[in-house]
Amino acid sequence: LEVADHVQQIIKPNFQISWDEMDTTAVEKSEQFVLSTMNTLEQAVKDLQKFLGLYAQEKTDRIPEGQGSHTLLLAGVFRGGHDVLAKDRLVLSKDGVALELTVRSEDEQCADFILSAVG
């Protein structure tokens, strides 16, 4: 089983409002990674969505041409009915793609699971 097998994709009509609403009730965890096997932002966006099973919000899966950085907004429901929101800040670097992944969920184990899956 992969991480995506535990997640159902959902659409949040306004990601920022959903993110702000979870501020008081959710756990927020953040980590930084270097995706050394990825050479483009487009590849990182595609692979993160596929691996995590979360759905890109507000067309953030599309990267304007010539960008050296991008923020991918993702949402889903983890097994057990726990909402998961993620902000993925991506920056091209000489070593691949640098990623700062911030996850919010009402369940701390869910947030830990998503972060550990990338690590």
Coordinates of C-alpha atoms in Angstrom, one line a residue:
L1 CA 0.0 0.0 0.0
E2 CA 1.1 3.5 -0.8
V3 CA 0.2 6.8 1.0
A4 CA -2.3 7.6 -1.8
D5 CA -4.2 4.4 -0.9
H6 CA -5.1 6.0 2.4
V7 CA -6.3 9.3 1.1
Q8 CA -9.5 10.5 -0.8
Q9 CA -9.1 13.5 -2.9
I10 CA -11.4 16.5 -2.2
I11 CA -11.9 20.0 -3.5
K12 CA -12.0 22.9 -1.2
P13 CA -13.8 25.9 -2.9
N14 CA -11.5 28.3 -1.1
F15 CA -8.3 26.8 0.2
Q16 CA -7.2 29.8 2.3
I17 CA -10.5 29.9 4.2
S18 CA -10.2 26.2 4.9
W19 CA -6.6 26.6 5.9
D20 CA -7.4 29.5 8.3
E21 CA -10.4 27.6 9.8
M22 CA -8.1 24.7 10.7
D23 CA -5.7 27.1 12.4
T24 CA -7.5 26.7 15.8
T25 CA -8.5 23.1 15.7
A26 CA -5.7 21.4 13.8
V27 CA -2.1 20.3 14.3
E28 CA 0.4 22.0 12.0
K29 CA 3.7 20.3 11.2
S30 CA 6.4 21.4 8.7
E31 CA 9.6 19.9 7.3
Q32 CA 12.0 20.7 4.6
F33 CA 13.3 18.2 2.0
V34 CA 15.4 18.2 -1.1
L35 CA 13.9 16.1 -3.9
S36 CA 17.2 15.3 -5.6
T37 CA 15.7 13.0 -8.2
M38 CA 13.4 15.7 -9.6
N39 CA 14.8 18.3 -12.0
T40 CA 11.7 20.4 -12.7
L41 CA 8.9 22.0 -10.7
E42 CA 6.4 20.3 -13.0
Q43 CA 7.8 16.9 -12.2
A44 CA 7.8 17.6 -8.5
V45 CA 4.1 18.8 -8.6
K46 CA 3.0 15.7 -10.5
D47 CA 4.9 13.3 -8.4
L48 CA 3.8 14.8 -5.1
Q49 CA 0.1 14.6 -6.1
K50 CA 0.5 11.0 -7.2
F51 CA 2.4 9.9 -4.2
L52 CA 0.4 11.7 -1.5
G53 CA -3.0 11.2 -3.1
L54 CA -4.0 14.7 -2.2
Y55 CA -5.8 16.9 -4.8
A56 CA -4.3 20.1 -6.1
Q57 CA -6.5 23.1 -5.2
E58 CA -7.2 26.3 -7.1
K59 CA -5.3 25.2 -10.2
T60 CA -1.9 25.2 -8.4
D61 CA -0.9 22.1 -10.3
R62 CA -0.2 24.4 -13.2
I63 CA 3.1 26.3 -13.1
P64 CA 3.5 29.5 -15.1
E65 CA 6.4 29.1 -17.6
G66 CA 9.7 30.3 -16.4
Q67 CA 9.0 30.1 -12.7
G68 CA 11.8 29.1 -10.3
S69 CA 9.5 28.6 -7.4
H70 CA 5.9 27.6 -6.8
T71 CA 3.4 26.9 -4.1
L72 CA 1.2 23.8 -4.5
L73 CA -1.9 23.6 -2.4
L74 CA -3.3 20.2 -1.7
A75 CA -6.3 18.7 0.1
G76 CA -7.8 15.4 1.0
V77 CA -9.4 13.2 3.6
F78 CA -7.2 10.6 5.3
R79 CA -8.5 7.2 6.3
G80 CA -10.9 7.6 9.3
G81 CA -12.3 10.9 8.0
H82 CA -9.5 13.3 8.9
D83 CA -9.2 16.4 6.7
V84 CA -5.6 17.0 5.5
L85 CA -4.4 20.3 4.0
A86 CA -0.9 20.8 2.7
K87 CA 1.1 23.8 1.4
D88 CA 4.1 22.7 -0.7
R89 CA 6.6 25.5 -1.3
L90 CA 8.9 24.3 -4.2
V91 CA 12.1 26.0 -5.3
L92 CA 14.5 24.9 -8.0
S93 CA 18.0 24.4 -6.7
K94 CA 21.3 23.0 -8.0
D95 CA 20.5 19.8 -6.1
G96 CA 17.0 19.2 -7.5
V97 CA 13.8 20.7 -6.0
A98 CA 13.8 22.1 -2.5
L99 CA 10.5 21.4 -0.7
E100 CA 9.0 23.0 2.4
L101 CA 6.0 20.9 3.2
T102 CA 3.5 22.2 5.8
V103 CA 0.6 19.9 6.8
R104 CA -2.5 20.7 8.8
S105 CA -4.8 18.0 10.1
E106 CA -7.1 17.5 13.0
D107 CA -5.2 14.3 13.7
E108 CA -1.6 14.5 14.7
Q109 CA -0.7 11.0 13.5
C110 CA -2.1 11.8 10.1
A111 CA 0.1 14.9 9.8
D112 CA 3.1 12.8 10.9
F113 CA 2.3 10.1 8.4
I114 CA 2.1 12.5 5.5
L115 CA 5.5 14.1 6.5
S116 CA 7.2 10.8 7.1
A117 CA 6.1 9.5 3.8
V118 CA 8.0 12.2 1.9
G119 CA 11.0 11.9 4.2

